[in-house]
Short mmCIF file of C-alpha atoms and ligand atoms in Angstrom, two decimals:
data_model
loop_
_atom_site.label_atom_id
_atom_site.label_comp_id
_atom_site.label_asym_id
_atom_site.label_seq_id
_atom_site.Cartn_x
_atom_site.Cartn_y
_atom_site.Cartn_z
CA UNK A 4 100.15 79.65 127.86
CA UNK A 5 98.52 78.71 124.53
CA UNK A 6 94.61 78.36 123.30
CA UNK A 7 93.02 75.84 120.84
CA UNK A 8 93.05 78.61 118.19
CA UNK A 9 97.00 79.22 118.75
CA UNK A 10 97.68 75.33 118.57
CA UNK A 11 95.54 75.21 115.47
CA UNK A 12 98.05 78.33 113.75
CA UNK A 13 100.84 76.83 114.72
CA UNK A 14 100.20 73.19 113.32
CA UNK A 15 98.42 74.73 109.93
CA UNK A 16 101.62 77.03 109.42
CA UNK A 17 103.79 74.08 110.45
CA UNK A 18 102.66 72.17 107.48
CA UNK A 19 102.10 75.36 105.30
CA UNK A 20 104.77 77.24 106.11
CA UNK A 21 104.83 80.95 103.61
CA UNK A 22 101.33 79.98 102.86
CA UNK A 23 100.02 83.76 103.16
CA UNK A 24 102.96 85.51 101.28
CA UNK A 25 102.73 82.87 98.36
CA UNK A 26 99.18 83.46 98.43
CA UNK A 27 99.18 87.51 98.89
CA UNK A 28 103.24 88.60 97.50
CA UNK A 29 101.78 88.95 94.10
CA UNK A 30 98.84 90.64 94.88
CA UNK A 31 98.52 94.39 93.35
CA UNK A 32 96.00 97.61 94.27
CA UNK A 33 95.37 99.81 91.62
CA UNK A 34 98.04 101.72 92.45
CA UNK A 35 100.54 99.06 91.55
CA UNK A 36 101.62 98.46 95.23
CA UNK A 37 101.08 95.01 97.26
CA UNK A 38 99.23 95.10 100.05
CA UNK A 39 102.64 94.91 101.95
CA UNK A 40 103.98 97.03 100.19
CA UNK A 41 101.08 99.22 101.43
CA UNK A 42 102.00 98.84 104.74
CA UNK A 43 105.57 99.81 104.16
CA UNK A 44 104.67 102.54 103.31
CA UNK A 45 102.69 103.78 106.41
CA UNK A 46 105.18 103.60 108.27
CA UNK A 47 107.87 105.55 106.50
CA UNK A 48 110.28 107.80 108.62
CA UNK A 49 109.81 105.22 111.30
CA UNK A 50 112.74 104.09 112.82
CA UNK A 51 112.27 100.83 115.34
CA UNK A 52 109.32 99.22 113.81
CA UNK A 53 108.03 95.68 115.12
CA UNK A 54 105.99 93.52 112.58
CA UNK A 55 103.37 91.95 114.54
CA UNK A 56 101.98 88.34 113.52
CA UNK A 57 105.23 88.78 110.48
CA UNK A 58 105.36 84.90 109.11
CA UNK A 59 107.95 84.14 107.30
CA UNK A 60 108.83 88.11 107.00
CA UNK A 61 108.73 89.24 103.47
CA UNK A 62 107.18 92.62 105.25
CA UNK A 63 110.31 93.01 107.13
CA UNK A 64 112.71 92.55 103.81
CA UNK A 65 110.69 95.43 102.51
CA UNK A 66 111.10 97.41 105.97
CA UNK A 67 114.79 96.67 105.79
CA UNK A 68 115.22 97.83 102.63
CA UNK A 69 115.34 101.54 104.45
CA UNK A 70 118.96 101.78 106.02
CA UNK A 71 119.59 102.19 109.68
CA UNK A 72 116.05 100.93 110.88
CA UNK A 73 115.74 98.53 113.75
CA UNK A 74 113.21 95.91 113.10
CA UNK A 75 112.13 93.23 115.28
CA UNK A 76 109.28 90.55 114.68
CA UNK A 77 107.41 87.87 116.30
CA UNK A 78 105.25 84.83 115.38
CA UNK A 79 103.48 82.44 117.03
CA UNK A 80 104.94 80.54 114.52
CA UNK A 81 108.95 78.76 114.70
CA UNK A 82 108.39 77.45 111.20
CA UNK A 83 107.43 80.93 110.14
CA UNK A 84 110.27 82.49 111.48
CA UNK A 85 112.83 79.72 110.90
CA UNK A 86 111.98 81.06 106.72
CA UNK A 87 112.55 84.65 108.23
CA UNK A 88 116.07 83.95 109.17
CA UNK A 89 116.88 83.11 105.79
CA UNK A 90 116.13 85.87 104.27
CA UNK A 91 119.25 88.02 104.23
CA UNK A 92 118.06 91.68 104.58
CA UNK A 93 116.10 90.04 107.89
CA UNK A 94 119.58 88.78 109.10
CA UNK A 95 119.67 91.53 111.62
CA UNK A 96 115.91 91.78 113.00
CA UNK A 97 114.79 90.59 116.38
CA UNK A 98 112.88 87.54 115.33
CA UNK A 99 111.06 85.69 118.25
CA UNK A 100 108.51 83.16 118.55
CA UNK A 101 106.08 84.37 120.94
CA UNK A 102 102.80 85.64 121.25
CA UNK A 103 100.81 88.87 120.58
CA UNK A 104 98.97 88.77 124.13
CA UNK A 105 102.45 88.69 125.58
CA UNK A 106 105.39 90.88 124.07
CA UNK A 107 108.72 89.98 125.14
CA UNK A 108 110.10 93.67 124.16
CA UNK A 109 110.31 97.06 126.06
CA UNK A 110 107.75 99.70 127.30
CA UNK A 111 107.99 102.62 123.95
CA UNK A 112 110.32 100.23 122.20
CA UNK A 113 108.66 101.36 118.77
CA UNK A 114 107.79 103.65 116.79
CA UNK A 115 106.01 101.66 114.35
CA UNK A 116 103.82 98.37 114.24
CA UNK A 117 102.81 96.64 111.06
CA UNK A 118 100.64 93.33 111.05
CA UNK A 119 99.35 92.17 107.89
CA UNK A 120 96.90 89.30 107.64
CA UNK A 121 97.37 88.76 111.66
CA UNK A 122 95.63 91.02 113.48
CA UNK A 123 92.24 89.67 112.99
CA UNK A 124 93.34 86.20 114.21
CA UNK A 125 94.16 86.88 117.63
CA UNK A 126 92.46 85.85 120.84
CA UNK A 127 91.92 87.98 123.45
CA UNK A 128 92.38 91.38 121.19
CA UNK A 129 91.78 93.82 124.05
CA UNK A 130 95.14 92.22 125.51
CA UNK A 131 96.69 92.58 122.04
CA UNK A 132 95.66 96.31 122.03
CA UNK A 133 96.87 96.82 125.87
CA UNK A 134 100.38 94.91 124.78
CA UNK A 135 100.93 97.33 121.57
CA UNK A 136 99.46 100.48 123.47
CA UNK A 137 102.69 99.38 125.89
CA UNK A 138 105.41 98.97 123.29
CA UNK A 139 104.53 101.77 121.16
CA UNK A 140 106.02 105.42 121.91
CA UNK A 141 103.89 108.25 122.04
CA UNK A 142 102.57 109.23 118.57
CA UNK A 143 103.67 105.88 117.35
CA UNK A 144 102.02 104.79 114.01
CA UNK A 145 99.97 101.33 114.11
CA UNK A 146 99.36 99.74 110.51
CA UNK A 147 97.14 96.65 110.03
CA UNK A 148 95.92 95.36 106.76
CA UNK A 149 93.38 92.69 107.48
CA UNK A 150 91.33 90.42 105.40
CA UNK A 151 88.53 91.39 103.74
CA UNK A 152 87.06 88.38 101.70
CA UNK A 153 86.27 88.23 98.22
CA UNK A 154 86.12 91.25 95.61
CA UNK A 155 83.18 90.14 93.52
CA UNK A 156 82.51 88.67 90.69
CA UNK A 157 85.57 86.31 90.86
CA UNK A 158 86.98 82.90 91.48
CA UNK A 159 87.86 84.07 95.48
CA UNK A 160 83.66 84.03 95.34
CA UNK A 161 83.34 81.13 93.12
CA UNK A 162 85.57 79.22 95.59
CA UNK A 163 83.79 80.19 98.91
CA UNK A 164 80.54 79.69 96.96
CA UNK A 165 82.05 76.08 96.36
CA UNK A 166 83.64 75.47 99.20
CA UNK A 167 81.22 76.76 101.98
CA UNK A 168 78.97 73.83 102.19
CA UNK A 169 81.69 71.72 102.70
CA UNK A 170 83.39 73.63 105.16
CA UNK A 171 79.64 73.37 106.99
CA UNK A 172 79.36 69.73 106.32
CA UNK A 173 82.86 68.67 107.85
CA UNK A 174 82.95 66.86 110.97
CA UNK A 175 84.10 68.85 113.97
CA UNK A 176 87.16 67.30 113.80
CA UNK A 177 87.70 68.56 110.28
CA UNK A 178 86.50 72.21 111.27
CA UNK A 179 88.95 74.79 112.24
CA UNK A 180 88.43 77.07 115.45
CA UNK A 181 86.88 80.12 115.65
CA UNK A 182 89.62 82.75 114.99
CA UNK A 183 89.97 85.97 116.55
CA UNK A 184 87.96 88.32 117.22
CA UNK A 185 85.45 89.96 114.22
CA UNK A 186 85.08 93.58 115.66
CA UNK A 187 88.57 93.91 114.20
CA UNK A 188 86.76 93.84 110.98
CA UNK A 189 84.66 96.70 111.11
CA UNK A 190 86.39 100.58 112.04
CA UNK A 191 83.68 100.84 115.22
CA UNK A 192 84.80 97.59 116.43
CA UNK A 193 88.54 98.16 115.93
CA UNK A 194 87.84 101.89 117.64
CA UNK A 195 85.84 99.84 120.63
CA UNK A 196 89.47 97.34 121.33
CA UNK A 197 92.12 99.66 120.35
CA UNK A 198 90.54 103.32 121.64
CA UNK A 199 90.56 102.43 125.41
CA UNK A 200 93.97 101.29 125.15
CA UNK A 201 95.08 104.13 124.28
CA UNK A 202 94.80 104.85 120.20
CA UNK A 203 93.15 107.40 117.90
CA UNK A 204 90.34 106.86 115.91
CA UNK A 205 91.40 104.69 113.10
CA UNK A 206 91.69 105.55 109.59
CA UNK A 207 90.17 102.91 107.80
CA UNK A 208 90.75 102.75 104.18
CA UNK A 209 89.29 99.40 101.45
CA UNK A 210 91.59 98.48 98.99
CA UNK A 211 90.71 96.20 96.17
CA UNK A 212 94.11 93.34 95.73
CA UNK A 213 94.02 91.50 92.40
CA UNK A 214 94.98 88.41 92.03
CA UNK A 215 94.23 87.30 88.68
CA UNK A 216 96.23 84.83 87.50
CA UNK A 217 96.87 81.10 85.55
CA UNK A 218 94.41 78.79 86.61
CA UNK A 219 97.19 76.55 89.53
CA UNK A 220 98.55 79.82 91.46
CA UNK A 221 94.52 81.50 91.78
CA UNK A 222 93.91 77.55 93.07
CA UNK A 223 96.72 78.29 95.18
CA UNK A 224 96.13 81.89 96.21
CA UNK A 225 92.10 81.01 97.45
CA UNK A 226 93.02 77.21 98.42
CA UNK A 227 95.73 78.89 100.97
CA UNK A 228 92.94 79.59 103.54
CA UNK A 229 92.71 78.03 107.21
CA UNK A 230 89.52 76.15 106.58
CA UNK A 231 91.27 74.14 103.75
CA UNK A 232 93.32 72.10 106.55
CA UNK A 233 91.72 69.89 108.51
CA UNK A 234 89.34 69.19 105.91
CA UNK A 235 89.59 65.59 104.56
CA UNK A 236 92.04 65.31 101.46
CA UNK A 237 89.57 63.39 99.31
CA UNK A 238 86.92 66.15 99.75
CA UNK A 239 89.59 68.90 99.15
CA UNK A 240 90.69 67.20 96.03
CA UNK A 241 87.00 66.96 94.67
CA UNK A 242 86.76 70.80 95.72
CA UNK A 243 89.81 72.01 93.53
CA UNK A 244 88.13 69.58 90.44
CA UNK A 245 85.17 71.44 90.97
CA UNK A 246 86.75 75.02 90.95
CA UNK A 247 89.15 74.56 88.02
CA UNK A 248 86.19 73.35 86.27
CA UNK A 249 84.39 76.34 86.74
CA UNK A 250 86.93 78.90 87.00
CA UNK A 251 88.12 78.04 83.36
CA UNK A 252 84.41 79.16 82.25
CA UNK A 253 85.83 82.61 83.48
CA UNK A 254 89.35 83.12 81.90
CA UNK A 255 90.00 85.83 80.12
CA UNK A 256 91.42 85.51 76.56
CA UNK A 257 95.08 85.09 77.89
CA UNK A 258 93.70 82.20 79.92
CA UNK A 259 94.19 83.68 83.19
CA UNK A 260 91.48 83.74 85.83
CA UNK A 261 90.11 86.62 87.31
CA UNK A 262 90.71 86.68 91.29
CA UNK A 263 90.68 90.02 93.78
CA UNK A 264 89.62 90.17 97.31
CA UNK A 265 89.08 93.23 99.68
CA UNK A 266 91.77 94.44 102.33
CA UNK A 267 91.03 97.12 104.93
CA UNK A 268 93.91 99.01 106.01
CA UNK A 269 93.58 100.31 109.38
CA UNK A 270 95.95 102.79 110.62
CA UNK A 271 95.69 104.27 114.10
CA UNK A 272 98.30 106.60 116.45
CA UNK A 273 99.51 105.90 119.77
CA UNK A 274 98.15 108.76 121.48
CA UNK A 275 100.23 110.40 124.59
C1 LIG B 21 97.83 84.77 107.79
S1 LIG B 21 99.40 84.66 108.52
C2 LIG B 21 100.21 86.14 107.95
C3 LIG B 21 101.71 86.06 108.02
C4 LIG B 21 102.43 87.30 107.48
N1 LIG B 21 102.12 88.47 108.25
C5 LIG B 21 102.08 87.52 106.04
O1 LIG B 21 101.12 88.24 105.79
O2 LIG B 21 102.74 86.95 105.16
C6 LIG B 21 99.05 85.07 110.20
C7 LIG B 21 100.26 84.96 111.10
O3 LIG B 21 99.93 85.49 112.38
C8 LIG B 21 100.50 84.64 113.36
N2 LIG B 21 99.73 84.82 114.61
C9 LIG B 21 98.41 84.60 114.78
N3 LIG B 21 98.05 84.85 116.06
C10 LIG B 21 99.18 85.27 116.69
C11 LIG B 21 99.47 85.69 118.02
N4 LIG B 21 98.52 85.73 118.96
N5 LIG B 21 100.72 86.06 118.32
C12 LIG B 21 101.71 86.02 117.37
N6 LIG B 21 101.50 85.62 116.11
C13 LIG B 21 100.25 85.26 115.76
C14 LIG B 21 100.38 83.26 112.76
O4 LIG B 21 101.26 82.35 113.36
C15 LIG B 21 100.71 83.53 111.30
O5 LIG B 21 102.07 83.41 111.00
#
């Protein structure tokens, strides 16, 4: 089975394969950590942790840097993964293409579950819930960091500020499909999918990721979102003009461009 949504994910990452680590990788809270870093972190001590939604699976080099842990992953994604493989410290995950409403893996397979930047995409969440309710022992630790939007005060606002009414004026054909499901933004709404399926409440925590930067890799970092793809390359080229125009009123003395946006880590326990 696959839905419009899914088809649209697949195709964008198809032609953008690594688009959300090169956009995110370099991205640091205040505590010096990445935001998947972050997430590596919540689930220290865990042994057979899955990465849910992992891309091309820089999150599961950093899992694998801990010895002896068994690591699987799965994308909707074969581009996505096909970069996984590469990477060496990967080599010995269990990578498959598949889908989040579906897992192909055991009943209390896990221990662990990261997602970063995924969870709030899928369809049919209360199935994703139900699916990682199933594979997740007992008092097994779910971490999600999902997106946020813009910071403040920054060219992640400048560009939705910019690009917004373009993004409302495309043609339906240049407009991407409504994406997941939005009560996984909020900690009531992730409490109302993933509480009935089994969870604690969540611990929800905001984390400011900066992304400042030279003027080409914040275009890249804020130019690396979904609505960007369908939209007509002559209009996307006029949109980048536009932002390095303005963003370059906004550099700081070193000539780098102030850029941040929000993350919510959400971390929940398999009860049992
Ligand atoms: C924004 S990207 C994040 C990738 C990676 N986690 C990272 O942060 O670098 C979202 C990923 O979730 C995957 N995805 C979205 N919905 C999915 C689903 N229902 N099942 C499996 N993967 C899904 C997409 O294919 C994509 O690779």
């Amino acid at each position: 089975m696959t839905t419009v949504p899914e088809d649209f994910l697949r195709a964008f990452h198809a032609a953008h394969p690594a688009v959300t680590a090169r956009a995110m990788a370099r991205g640091l809270a205040a505590d010096g950590r990445s935001s998947y870093e972050i997430l590596r972190d919540a689930v220290t001590g865990r042994r057979r942790v899955l990465d849910l939604g992992c891309g091309d699976g820089l999150l599961l080099e950093l899992l694998a840097a801990d010895p002896g842990r068994e690591l699987a992953g799965i994308d909707l994604s074969a581009d996505e993964l096909a970069l996984a493989r590469r990477r060496p410290g990967v080599a010995a995950a269990d990578l498959r293409v598949g889908r989040a409403q579906q897992l192909p893996f055991a009943d209390g397979q896990f221990d662990g579950c990261v997602t970063h930047m995924a969870l709030m995409l899928m369809d049919e969440a209360e199935r994703v819930a139900a699916e990682l309710a199933r594979v997740l022992e007992p008092g097994g630790t779910l971490a999600a960091v999902i997106g946020g939007g813009p910071a403040g005060g920054e060219a992640y606002e400048l560009f939705l500020r910019l690009a917004r009414p373009l993004f409302d004026a495309a043609p339906a054909a240049r407009r991407i499909p409504r994406l997941g499901d939005r009560r996984l933004r909020t900690p009531e709404g992730f409490d109302e999918i993933f509480g009935p399926a089994g969870f604690g409440p969540v611990r929800w925590e905001s984390v400011r990721i900066d992304l400042t930067g030279p003027p080409d890799l914040v275009w890249r970092t804020v130019g690396g979102i979904y609505d960007i793809g369908p939209l007509d390359p002559a209009v996307t080229a006029g949109l980048r003009a536009r932002f390095a125009a303005e963003a370059v009123a906004t550099a700081l003395p070193d000539g780098r461009v102030p850029c941040a946006m929000t993350v919510r880590v959400a971390t929940a326990r398999r009860l049992g």
